[in-house]
Amino acid sequence: MTPEGEQLLLEGLNALGIHPDGRAVNRFAFLLALLHEGNARVNLTALKTERDIVLKHFVDSASCLIGGHLASGEQVLDIGTGAGFPALPLAILDPARQITALDSVGKKIKFVDATASALELDRITALTGRAEHLGRNAEHRATYDRVVVRAVAALPAIVELALPLLKVGGVLVAQKGALTSDELDAGAQAALELGGLIVATETFTLPVLGDARSLIVVKKTGATSARYPRREGVPARQPLFWKAK
Ligand code: SAH
């Protein structure tokens, strides 16, 4: 990482109230190098420049910590982690956190697994699979304390994928950009249908870039009906309570 990149990273994280130690900064630099190298082999992420990766992947991923909805030491599931976001930055900022990084695309999970080993983040488990299948698998259903999701689907679809996997009392933190009231309404109704409740919405702007962001925080208050999640692909194609325009 260049000195400018490191400065941007610190500026961005500090603006979120996060003050990484030297070990974390070194791991971010190593992660940047591995992303550049990995992207040259397989298409892992659309973001290629140091500035974009630092701000839109690293700092943006860390922004799911805003509001303190992810305490340390919990079982966290990252649904649709892609090349490891937000899972890898979360693990770098707190290596004690147990994180399962899930994606349906094997080559991305291979990258996350190899990267977690290279960075010595041994509490990350990288898993290839679909959230719809995990949600119906007794080993995973209702077992996570926290679910994080960034850039995967419309809010009601995210709720349907995530809530079955949470323990009662667990919390979903969905990272979104600016949200329309239609999407928020559908998400709120989906939460009720799945045994949850939107308990907080954090709105803020991404440091340095100023893009609108929001965190939708959904608490699971009761068991999810066995009807959910619906079949593979259905939650995202026909999000509950939401008519796409
Ligand atoms: N969270 C990452 C990747 C976003 S792209 C980031 O913010 O950079 C969305 C990812 O979700 C893709 O990698 C896709 O393969 C994965 N995905 C979409 N639906 C999924 C599902 N139902 N189960 C598991 N992974 C899914």
PDB file of C-alpha atoms and ligand atoms in Angstrom:
ATOM      1  CA  MET A   1       0.000   0.000   0.000  1.00  0.00           C
ATOM      2  CA  THR A   2       1.302   3.469  -0.827  1.00  0.00           C
ATOM      3  CA  PRO A   3       1.648   6.065   1.947  1.00  0.00           C
ATOM      4  CA  GLU A   4      -1.342   7.885   0.379  1.00  0.00           C
ATOM      5  CA  GLY A   5      -3.392   4.671   0.542  1.00  0.00           C
ATOM      6  CA  GLU A   6      -2.498   4.159   4.177  1.00  0.00           C
ATOM      7  CA  GLN A   7      -3.419   7.755   4.959  1.00  0.00           C
ATOM      8  CA  LEU A   8      -6.808   7.327   3.266  1.00  0.00           C
ATOM      9  CA  LEU A   9      -7.414   4.117   5.183  1.00  0.00           C
ATOM     10  CA  LEU A  10      -6.630   5.789   8.508  1.00  0.00           C
ATOM     11  CA  GLU A  11      -8.619   8.899   7.658  1.00  0.00           C
ATOM     12  CA  GLY A  12     -11.609   6.768   6.679  1.00  0.00           C
ATOM     13  CA  LEU A  13     -11.468   4.430   9.658  1.00  0.00           C
ATOM     14  CA  ASN A  14     -10.816   7.266  12.126  1.00  0.00           C
ATOM     15  CA  ALA A  15     -13.877   9.077  10.786  1.00  0.00           C
ATOM     16  CA  LEU A  16     -15.865   5.977  11.790  1.00  0.00           C
ATOM     17  CA  GLY A  17     -14.319   6.103  15.256  1.00  0.00           C
ATOM     18  CA  ILE A  18     -12.048   3.134  14.521  1.00  0.00           C
ATOM     19  CA  HIS A  19      -8.359   3.322  15.407  1.00  0.00           C
ATOM     20  CA  PRO A  20      -6.580   0.266  13.998  1.00  0.00           C
ATOM     21  CA  ASP A  21      -3.278  -0.875  15.469  1.00  0.00           C
ATOM     22  CA  GLY A  22      -0.154  -1.442  13.363  1.00  0.00           C
ATOM     23  CA  ARG A  23      -0.882  -5.129  12.920  1.00  0.00           C
ATOM     24  CA  ALA A  24      -4.315  -4.340  11.458  1.00  0.00           C
ATOM     25  CA  VAL A  25      -2.869  -1.727   9.086  1.00  0.00           C
ATOM     26  CA  ASN A  26      -0.266  -4.247   7.901  1.00  0.00           C
ATOM     27  CA  ARG A  27      -2.984  -6.822   7.309  1.00  0.00           C
ATOM     28  CA  PHE A  28      -5.009  -4.323   5.261  1.00  0.00           C
ATOM     29  CA  ALA A  29      -1.890  -3.627   3.161  1.00  0.00           C
ATOM     30  CA  PHE A  30      -1.356  -7.355   2.643  1.00  0.00           C
ATOM     31  CA  LEU A  31      -5.042  -7.812   1.753  1.00  0.00           C
ATOM     32  CA  LEU A  32      -4.761  -5.048  -0.851  1.00  0.00           C
ATOM     33  CA  ALA A  33      -1.779  -6.821  -2.439  1.00  0.00           C
ATOM     34  CA  LEU A  34      -3.610 -10.169  -2.447  1.00  0.00           C
ATOM     35  CA  LEU A  35      -6.682  -8.565  -4.059  1.00  0.00           C
ATOM     36  CA  HIS A  36      -4.537  -7.035  -6.821  1.00  0.00           C
ATOM     37  CA  GLU A  37      -2.848 -10.381  -7.394  1.00  0.00           C
ATOM     38  CA  GLY A  38      -6.119 -12.347  -7.225  1.00  0.00           C
ATOM     39  CA  ASN A  39      -7.877  -9.950  -9.590  1.00  0.00           C
ATOM     40  CA  ALA A  40      -5.152 -10.526 -12.174  1.00  0.00           C
ATOM     41  CA  ARG A  41      -6.049 -14.246 -12.164  1.00  0.00           C
ATOM     42  CA  VAL A  42      -9.822 -14.312 -11.642  1.00  0.00           C
ATOM     43  CA  ASN A  43     -12.357 -11.502 -11.618  1.00  0.00           C
ATOM     44  CA  LEU A  44     -12.920 -11.085  -7.895  1.00  0.00           C
ATOM     45  CA  THR A  45     -14.159  -7.539  -7.585  1.00  0.00           C
ATOM     46  CA  ALA A  46     -15.063  -4.665  -9.892  1.00  0.00           C
ATOM     47  CA  LEU A  47     -12.948  -2.242  -7.862  1.00  0.00           C
ATOM     48  CA  LYS A  48      -9.340  -2.157  -9.052  1.00  0.00           C
ATOM     49  CA  THR A  49      -7.614   1.027  -7.851  1.00  0.00           C
ATOM     50  CA  GLU A  50      -6.023   1.385  -4.442  1.00  0.00           C
ATOM     51  CA  ARG A  51      -8.249   4.400  -3.624  1.00  0.00           C
ATOM     52  CA  ASP A  52     -11.441   2.531  -4.543  1.00  0.00           C
ATOM     53  CA  ILE A  53     -10.485  -0.638  -2.704  1.00  0.00           C
ATOM     54  CA  VAL A  54      -9.427   1.251   0.429  1.00  0.00           C
ATOM     55  CA  LEU A  55     -12.529   3.449   0.594  1.00  0.00           C
ATOM     56  CA  LYS A  56     -15.275   1.343  -0.990  1.00  0.00           C
ATOM     57  CA  HIS A  57     -14.194  -2.068   0.286  1.00  0.00           C
ATOM     58  CA  PHE A  58     -12.147  -1.599   3.459  1.00  0.00           C
ATOM     59  CA  VAL A  59     -13.678   1.536   4.989  1.00  0.00           C
ATOM     60  CA  ASP A  60     -17.170   0.770   3.710  1.00  0.00           C
ATOM     61  CA  SER A  61     -16.999  -2.760   5.162  1.00  0.00           C
ATOM     62  CA  ALA A  62     -15.854  -1.377   8.513  1.00  0.00           C
ATOM     63  CA  SER A  63     -18.831   0.976   8.543  1.00  0.00           C
ATOM     64  CA  CYS A  64     -21.071  -1.933   9.566  1.00  0.00           C
ATOM     65  CA  LEU A  65     -19.580  -1.405  13.041  1.00  0.00           C
ATOM     66  CA  ILE A  66     -21.356   1.967  13.329  1.00  0.00           C
ATOM     67  CA  GLY A  67     -23.819   1.986  16.210  1.00  0.00           C
ATOM     68  CA  GLY A  68     -22.113  -0.931  17.939  1.00  0.00           C
ATOM     69  CA  HIS A  69     -24.481  -3.612  16.700  1.00  0.00           C
ATOM     70  CA  LEU A  70     -21.670  -6.175  16.286  1.00  0.00           C
ATOM     71  CA  ALA A  71     -20.038  -6.848  19.647  1.00  0.00           C
ATOM     72  CA  SER A  72     -16.825  -8.829  19.827  1.00  0.00           C
ATOM     73  CA  GLY A  73     -16.639 -12.591  20.211  1.00  0.00           C
ATOM     74  CA  GLU A  74     -19.901 -13.510  18.564  1.00  0.00           C
ATOM     75  CA  GLN A  75     -20.676 -16.042  15.841  1.00  0.00           C
ATOM     76  CA  VAL A  76     -21.052 -13.865  12.764  1.00  0.00           C
ATOM     77  CA  LEU A  77     -22.238 -14.995   9.335  1.00  0.00           C
ATOM     78  CA  ASP A  78     -21.465 -12.882   6.252  1.00  0.00           C
ATOM     79  CA  ILE A  79     -23.960 -13.844   3.522  1.00  0.00           C
ATOM     80  CA  GLY A  80     -22.713 -13.231  -0.033  1.00  0.00           C
ATOM     81  CA  THR A  81     -19.210 -12.276   1.059  1.00  0.00           C
ATOM     82  CA  GLY A  82     -17.831 -12.145  -2.510  1.00  0.00           C
ATOM     83  CA  ALA A  83     -14.081 -11.561  -2.193  1.00  0.00           C
ATOM     84  CA  GLY A  84     -14.521 -11.317   1.593  1.00  0.00           C
ATOM     85  CA  PHE A  85     -16.488  -8.145   2.337  1.00  0.00           C
ATOM     86  CA  PRO A  86     -17.238  -7.232   5.022  1.00  0.00           C
ATOM     87  CA  ALA A  87     -15.848 -10.493   6.553  1.00  0.00           C
ATOM     88  CA  LEU A  88     -12.130  -9.849   6.049  1.00  0.00           C
ATOM     89  CA  PRO A  89     -12.049  -6.221   7.309  1.00  0.00           C
ATOM     90  CA  LEU A  90     -14.173  -7.257  10.314  1.00  0.00           C
ATOM     91  CA  ALA A  91     -11.732 -10.043  11.133  1.00  0.00           C
ATOM     92  CA  ILE A  92      -8.727  -7.736  10.666  1.00  0.00           C
ATOM     93  CA  LEU A  93     -10.237  -5.191  13.068  1.00  0.00           C
ATOM     94  CA  ASP A  94     -11.027  -7.894  15.635  1.00  0.00           C
ATOM     95  CA  PRO A  95      -9.209 -11.196  15.060  1.00  0.00           C
ATOM     96  CA  ALA A  96     -11.123 -12.777  17.986  1.00  0.00           C
ATOM     97  CA  ARG A  97     -14.410 -12.594  16.107  1.00  0.00           C
ATOM     98  CA  GLN A  98     -15.695 -15.928  14.739  1.00  0.00           C
ATOM     99  CA  ILE A  99     -16.839 -15.266  11.182  1.00  0.00           C
ATOM    100  CA  THR A 100     -18.314 -17.608   8.629  1.00  0.00           C
ATOM    101  CA  ALA A 101     -17.959 -16.118   5.138  1.00  0.00           C
ATOM    102  CA  LEU A 102     -20.526 -17.616   2.772  1.00  0.00           C
ATOM    103  CA  ASP A 103     -20.812 -17.294  -0.989  1.00  0.00           C
ATOM    104  CA  SER A 104     -22.317 -19.435  -3.708  1.00  0.00           C
ATOM    105  CA  VAL A 105     -19.321 -18.880  -6.007  1.00  0.00           C
ATOM    106  CA  GLY A 106     -16.508 -21.331  -5.260  1.00  0.00           C
ATOM    107  CA  LYS A 107     -13.652 -19.305  -6.750  1.00  0.00           C
ATOM    108  CA  LYS A 108     -14.467 -16.364  -4.463  1.00  0.00           C
ATOM    109  CA  ILE A 109     -14.574 -18.605  -1.406  1.00  0.00           C
ATOM    110  CA  LYS A 110     -11.265 -20.158  -2.439  1.00  0.00           C
ATOM    111  CA  PHE A 111      -9.785 -16.661  -2.434  1.00  0.00           C
ATOM    112  CA  VAL A 112     -11.296 -15.806   0.966  1.00  0.00           C
ATOM    113  CA  ASP A 113     -10.005 -19.054   2.459  1.00  0.00           C
ATOM    114  CA  ALA A 114      -6.470 -18.625   1.099  1.00  0.00           C
ATOM    115  CA  THR A 115      -6.436 -14.969   2.132  1.00  0.00           C
ATOM    116  CA  ALA A 116      -7.622 -15.696   5.673  1.00  0.00           C
ATOM    117  CA  SER A 117      -4.770 -18.224   6.004  1.00  0.00           C
ATOM    118  CA  ALA A 118      -2.199 -15.834   4.554  1.00  0.00           C
ATOM    119  CA  LEU A 119      -3.316 -13.086   6.962  1.00  0.00           C
ATOM    120  CA  GLU A 120      -3.382 -15.580   9.861  1.00  0.00           C
ATOM    121  CA  LEU A 121      -7.034 -14.891  10.575  1.00  0.00           C
ATOM    122  CA  ASP A 122      -7.822 -18.323  11.881  1.00  0.00           C
ATOM    123  CA  ARG A 123     -11.330 -17.556  13.123  1.00  0.00           C
ATOM    124  CA  ILE A 124     -12.667 -17.138   9.591  1.00  0.00           C
ATOM    125  CA  THR A 125     -14.449 -20.110   8.065  1.00  0.00           C
ATOM    126  CA  ALA A 126     -14.972 -19.791   4.318  1.00  0.00           C
ATOM    127  CA  LEU A 127     -17.961 -21.724   3.034  1.00  0.00           C
ATOM    128  CA  THR A 128     -19.267 -22.298  -0.484  1.00  0.00           C
ATOM    129  CA  GLY A 129     -23.044 -22.529  -0.588  1.00  0.00           C
ATOM    130  CA  ARG A 130     -26.329 -20.696  -0.807  1.00  0.00           C
ATOM    131  CA  ALA A 131     -28.037 -19.021   2.119  1.00  0.00           C
ATOM    132  CA  GLU A 132     -31.316 -20.723   1.101  1.00  0.00           C
ATOM    133  CA  HIS A 133     -29.697 -24.126   1.651  1.00  0.00           C
ATOM    134  CA  LEU A 134     -27.933 -23.194   4.896  1.00  0.00           C
ATOM    135  CA  GLY A 135     -31.210 -21.809   6.181  1.00  0.00           C
ATOM    136  CA  ARG A 136     -32.766 -25.257   5.848  1.00  0.00           C
ATOM    137  CA  ASN A 137     -29.790 -27.117   7.262  1.00  0.00           C
ATOM    138  CA  ALA A 138     -30.132 -27.940  10.969  1.00  0.00           C
ATOM    139  CA  GLU A 139     -26.400 -27.406  11.498  1.00  0.00           C
ATOM    140  CA  HIS A 140     -26.773 -23.752  10.517  1.00  0.00           C
ATOM    141  CA  ARG A 141     -30.410 -22.734  11.012  1.00  0.00           C
ATOM    142  CA  ALA A 142     -30.920 -20.540  14.080  1.00  0.00           C
ATOM    143  CA  THR A 143     -27.267 -20.796  15.122  1.00  0.00           C
ATOM    144  CA  TYR A 144     -25.727 -17.362  14.441  1.00  0.00           C
ATOM    145  CA  ASP A 145     -25.615 -14.359  16.787  1.00  0.00           C
ATOM    146  CA  ARG A 146     -25.105 -11.867  14.007  1.00  0.00           C
ATOM    147  CA  VAL A 147     -25.580 -11.818  10.244  1.00  0.00           C
ATOM    148  CA  VAL A 148     -23.980  -9.141   8.083  1.00  0.00           C
ATOM    149  CA  VAL A 149     -24.861  -8.625   4.437  1.00  0.00           C
ATOM    150  CA  ARG A 150     -23.420  -6.114   2.016  1.00  0.00           C
ATOM    151  CA  ALA A 151     -24.581  -5.530  -1.551  1.00  0.00           C
ATOM    152  CA  VAL A 152     -26.437  -8.793  -2.121  1.00  0.00           C
ATOM    153  CA  ALA A 153     -30.158  -8.147  -2.722  1.00  0.00           C
ATOM    154  CA  ALA A 154     -33.167  -5.979  -1.894  1.00  0.00           C
ATOM    155  CA  LEU A 155     -33.847  -5.598   1.834  1.00  0.00           C
ATOM    156  CA  PRO A 156     -36.833  -8.010   2.007  1.00  0.00           C
ATOM    157  CA  ALA A 157     -34.734 -10.673   0.239  1.00  0.00           C
ATOM    158  CA  ILE A 158     -31.852 -10.106   2.641  1.00  0.00           C
ATOM    159  CA  VAL A 159     -34.266 -10.474   5.558  1.00  0.00           C
ATOM    160  CA  GLU A 160     -35.579 -13.769   4.172  1.00  0.00           C
ATOM    161  CA  LEU A 161     -32.059 -15.153   3.689  1.00  0.00           C
ATOM    162  CA  ALA A 162     -30.737 -13.967   7.038  1.00  0.00           C
ATOM    163  CA  LEU A 163     -33.464 -14.365   9.677  1.00  0.00           C
ATOM    164  CA  PRO A 164     -33.759 -18.178   9.493  1.00  0.00           C
ATOM    165  CA  LEU A 165     -30.019 -18.412  10.242  1.00  0.00           C
ATOM    166  CA  LEU A 166     -30.122 -16.185  13.335  1.00  0.00           C
ATOM    167  CA  LYS A 167     -30.722 -17.393  16.886  1.00  0.00           C
ATOM    168  CA  VAL A 168     -33.710 -15.814  18.581  1.00  0.00           C
ATOM    169  CA  GLY A 169     -32.253 -12.613  20.050  1.00  0.00           C
ATOM    170  CA  GLY A 170     -29.708 -12.402  17.223  1.00  0.00           C
ATOM    171  CA  VAL A 171     -29.295  -9.403  14.969  1.00  0.00           C
ATOM    172  CA  LEU A 172     -29.013  -8.791  11.224  1.00  0.00           C
ATOM    173  CA  VAL A 173     -26.973  -5.782  10.104  1.00  0.00           C
ATOM    174  CA  ALA A 174     -27.741  -5.044   6.440  1.00  0.00           C
ATOM    175  CA  GLN A 175     -25.435  -2.569   4.707  1.00  0.00           C
ATOM    176  CA  LYS A 176     -27.290  -0.545   2.106  1.00  0.00           C
ATOM    177  CA  GLY A 177     -26.853   2.677   0.164  1.00  0.00           C
ATOM    178  CA  ALA A 178     -29.639   5.223   0.166  1.00  0.00           C
ATOM    179  CA  LEU A 179     -32.861   3.281   0.709  1.00  0.00           C
ATOM    180  CA  THR A 180     -36.254   4.052  -0.813  1.00  0.00           C
ATOM    181  CA  SER A 181     -39.224   4.037   1.547  1.00  0.00           C
ATOM    182  CA  ASP A 182     -40.734   1.199  -0.549  1.00  0.00           C
ATOM    183  CA  GLU A 183     -37.709  -1.017   0.086  1.00  0.00           C
ATOM    184  CA  LEU A 184     -37.685  -0.127   3.767  1.00  0.00           C
ATOM    185  CA  ASP A 185     -41.438  -0.822   4.117  1.00  0.00           C
ATOM    186  CA  ALA A 186     -41.089  -4.185   2.391  1.00  0.00           C
ATOM    187  CA  GLY A 187     -38.086  -5.004   4.574  1.00  0.00           C
ATOM    188  CA  ALA A 188     -40.029  -4.108   7.709  1.00  0.00           C
ATOM    189  CA  GLN A 189     -42.975  -6.296   6.688  1.00  0.00           C
ATOM    190  CA  ALA A 190     -40.655  -9.152   5.724  1.00  0.00           C
ATOM    191  CA  ALA A 191     -38.970  -8.867   9.128  1.00  0.00           C
ATOM    192  CA  LEU A 192     -42.330  -9.248  10.906  1.00  0.00           C
ATOM    193  CA  GLU A 193     -43.242 -12.210   8.703  1.00  0.00           C
ATOM    194  CA  LEU A 194     -39.927 -13.953   9.503  1.00  0.00           C
ATOM    195  CA  GLY A 195     -40.023 -13.316  13.276  1.00  0.00           C
ATOM    196  CA  GLY A 196     -38.040 -10.087  13.412  1.00  0.00           C
ATOM    197  CA  LEU A 197     -38.277  -6.363  13.936  1.00  0.00           C
ATOM    198  CA  ILE A 198     -36.280  -3.435  12.560  1.00  0.00           C
ATOM    199  CA  VAL A 199     -34.817  -1.993  15.757  1.00  0.00           C
ATOM    200  CA  ALA A 200     -32.491   0.661  14.331  1.00  0.00           C
ATOM    201  CA  THR A 201     -31.558   2.409  11.115  1.00  0.00           C
ATOM    202  CA  GLU A 202     -28.199   4.157  10.995  1.00  0.00           C
ATOM    203  CA  THR A 203     -27.785   6.675   8.198  1.00  0.00           C
ATOM    204  CA  PHE A 204     -24.432   8.247   7.461  1.00  0.00           C
ATOM    205  CA  THR A 205     -22.094   9.154   4.618  1.00  0.00           C
ATOM    206  CA  LEU A 206     -19.070   7.164   3.597  1.00  0.00           C
ATOM    207  CA  PRO A 207     -15.944   8.975   4.859  1.00  0.00           C
ATOM    208  CA  VAL A 208     -13.990  10.990   2.248  1.00  0.00           C
ATOM    209  CA  LEU A 209     -16.376  10.106  -0.619  1.00  0.00           C
ATOM    210  CA  GLY A 210     -19.593  11.313   1.030  1.00  0.00           C
ATOM    211  CA  ASP A 211     -21.842   8.639  -0.550  1.00  0.00           C
ATOM    212  CA  ALA A 212     -25.104   7.941   1.275  1.00  0.00           C
ATOM    213  CA  ARG A 213     -25.121   4.768   3.335  1.00  0.00           C
ATOM    214  CA  SER A 214     -27.468   3.090   5.763  1.00  0.00           C
ATOM    215  CA  LEU A 215     -27.420   0.163   8.130  1.00  0.00           C
ATOM    216  CA  ILE A 216     -30.701  -1.577   8.725  1.00  0.00           C
ATOM    217  CA  VAL A 217     -30.625  -3.453  12.008  1.00  0.00           C
ATOM    218  CA  VAL A 218     -33.153  -6.258  12.433  1.00  0.00           C
ATOM    219  CA  LYS A 219     -33.541  -8.175  15.668  1.00  0.00           C
ATOM    220  CA  LYS A 220     -34.912 -11.707  15.601  1.00  0.00           C
ATOM    221  CA  THR A 221     -37.592 -11.783  18.266  1.00  0.00           C
ATOM    222  CA  GLY A 222     -39.194 -15.164  17.589  1.00  0.00           C
ATOM    223  CA  ALA A 223     -38.722 -18.370  15.614  1.00  0.00           C
ATOM    224  CA  THR A 224     -38.952 -18.211  11.815  1.00  0.00           C
ATOM    225  CA  SER A 225     -41.715 -20.201  10.153  1.00  0.00           C
ATOM    226  CA  ALA A 226     -40.572 -23.418   8.443  1.00  0.00           C
ATOM    227  CA  ARG A 227     -41.877 -21.893   5.178  1.00  0.00           C
ATOM    228  CA  TYR A 228     -38.727 -19.751   4.994  1.00  0.00           C
ATOM    229  CA  PRO A 229     -36.403 -19.383   3.250  1.00  0.00           C
ATOM    230  CA  ARG A 230     -38.229 -20.231   0.041  1.00  0.00           C
ATOM    231  CA  ARG A 231     -36.540 -22.196  -2.750  1.00  0.00           C
ATOM    232  CA  GLU A 232     -33.133 -21.220  -4.150  1.00  0.00           C
ATOM    233  CA  GLY A 233     -33.330 -17.934  -6.061  1.00  0.00           C
ATOM    234  CA  VAL A 234     -36.915 -17.121  -5.065  1.00  0.00           C
ATOM    235  CA  PRO A 235     -36.127 -14.669  -2.208  1.00  0.00           C
ATOM    236  CA  ALA A 236     -34.169 -12.381  -4.558  1.00  0.00           C
ATOM    237  CA  ARG A 237     -36.444 -12.857  -7.594  1.00  0.00           C
ATOM    238  CA  GLN A 238     -39.697 -12.307  -5.732  1.00  0.00           C
ATOM    239  CA  PRO A 239     -38.803 -10.359  -2.584  1.00  0.00           C
ATOM    240  CA  LEU A 240     -41.565 -10.535   0.030  1.00  0.00           C
ATOM    241  CA  PHE A 241     -43.952  -7.560   0.097  1.00  0.00           C
ATOM    242  CA  TRP A 242     -42.031  -5.776  -2.638  1.00  0.00           C
ATOM    243  CA  LYS A 243     -43.088  -4.926  -6.135  1.00  0.00           C
ATOM    244  CA  ALA A 244     -39.964  -4.064  -8.123  1.00  0.00           C
ATOM    245  CA  LYS A 245     -40.489  -1.272 -10.613  1.00  0.00           C
TER     246      LYS A 245
HETATM  247  N1  SAH B   1     -20.538  -8.716  -0.050  1.00  0.00           N
HETATM  248  C1  SAH B   1     -19.554  -8.571  -1.116  1.00  0.00           C
HETATM  249  C2  SAH B   1     -20.038  -9.147  -2.460  1.00  0.00           C
HETATM  250  C3  SAH B   1     -21.263  -8.511  -3.048  1.00  0.00           C
HETATM  251  S1  SAH B   1     -21.709  -9.215  -4.597  1.00  0.00           S
HETATM  252  C4  SAH B   1     -19.179  -7.113  -1.248  1.00  0.00           C
HETATM  253  O1  SAH B   1     -19.856  -6.277  -0.667  1.00  0.00           O
HETATM  254  O2  SAH B   1     -18.202  -6.807  -1.953  1.00  0.00           O
HETATM  255  C5  SAH B   1     -22.972 -10.361  -4.087  1.00  0.00           C
HETATM  256  C6  SAH B   1     -22.410 -11.715  -3.749  1.00  0.00           C
HETATM  257  O3  SAH B   1     -23.450 -12.464  -3.138  1.00  0.00           O
HETATM  258  C7  SAH B   1     -21.957 -12.517  -4.966  1.00  0.00           C
HETATM  259  O4  SAH B   1     -20.627 -12.938  -4.753  1.00  0.00           O
HETATM  260  C8  SAH B   1     -22.932 -13.695  -5.030  1.00  0.00           C
HETATM  261  O5  SAH B   1     -22.303 -14.883  -5.461  1.00  0.00           O
HETATM  262  C9  SAH B   1     -23.404 -13.799  -3.594  1.00  0.00           C
HETATM  263  N2  SAH B   1     -24.756 -14.335  -3.391  1.00  0.00           N
HETATM  264  C10 SAH B   1     -25.898 -13.843  -3.922  1.00  0.00           C
HETATM  265  N3  SAH B   1     -26.967 -14.545  -3.485  1.00  0.00           N
HETATM  266  C11 SAH B   1     -26.488 -15.487  -2.638  1.00  0.00           C
HETATM  267  C12 SAH B   1     -27.103 -16.530  -1.860  1.00  0.00           C
HETATM  268  N4  SAH B   1     -28.407 -16.709  -1.892  1.00  0.00           N
HETATM  269  N5  SAH B   1     -26.306 -17.320  -1.092  1.00  0.00           N
HETATM  270  C13 SAH B   1     -24.971 -17.128  -1.072  1.00  0.00           C
HETATM  271  N6  SAH B   1     -24.335 -16.166  -1.787  1.00  0.00           N
HETATM  272  C14 SAH B   1     -25.080 -15.357  -2.568  1.00  0.00           C
END
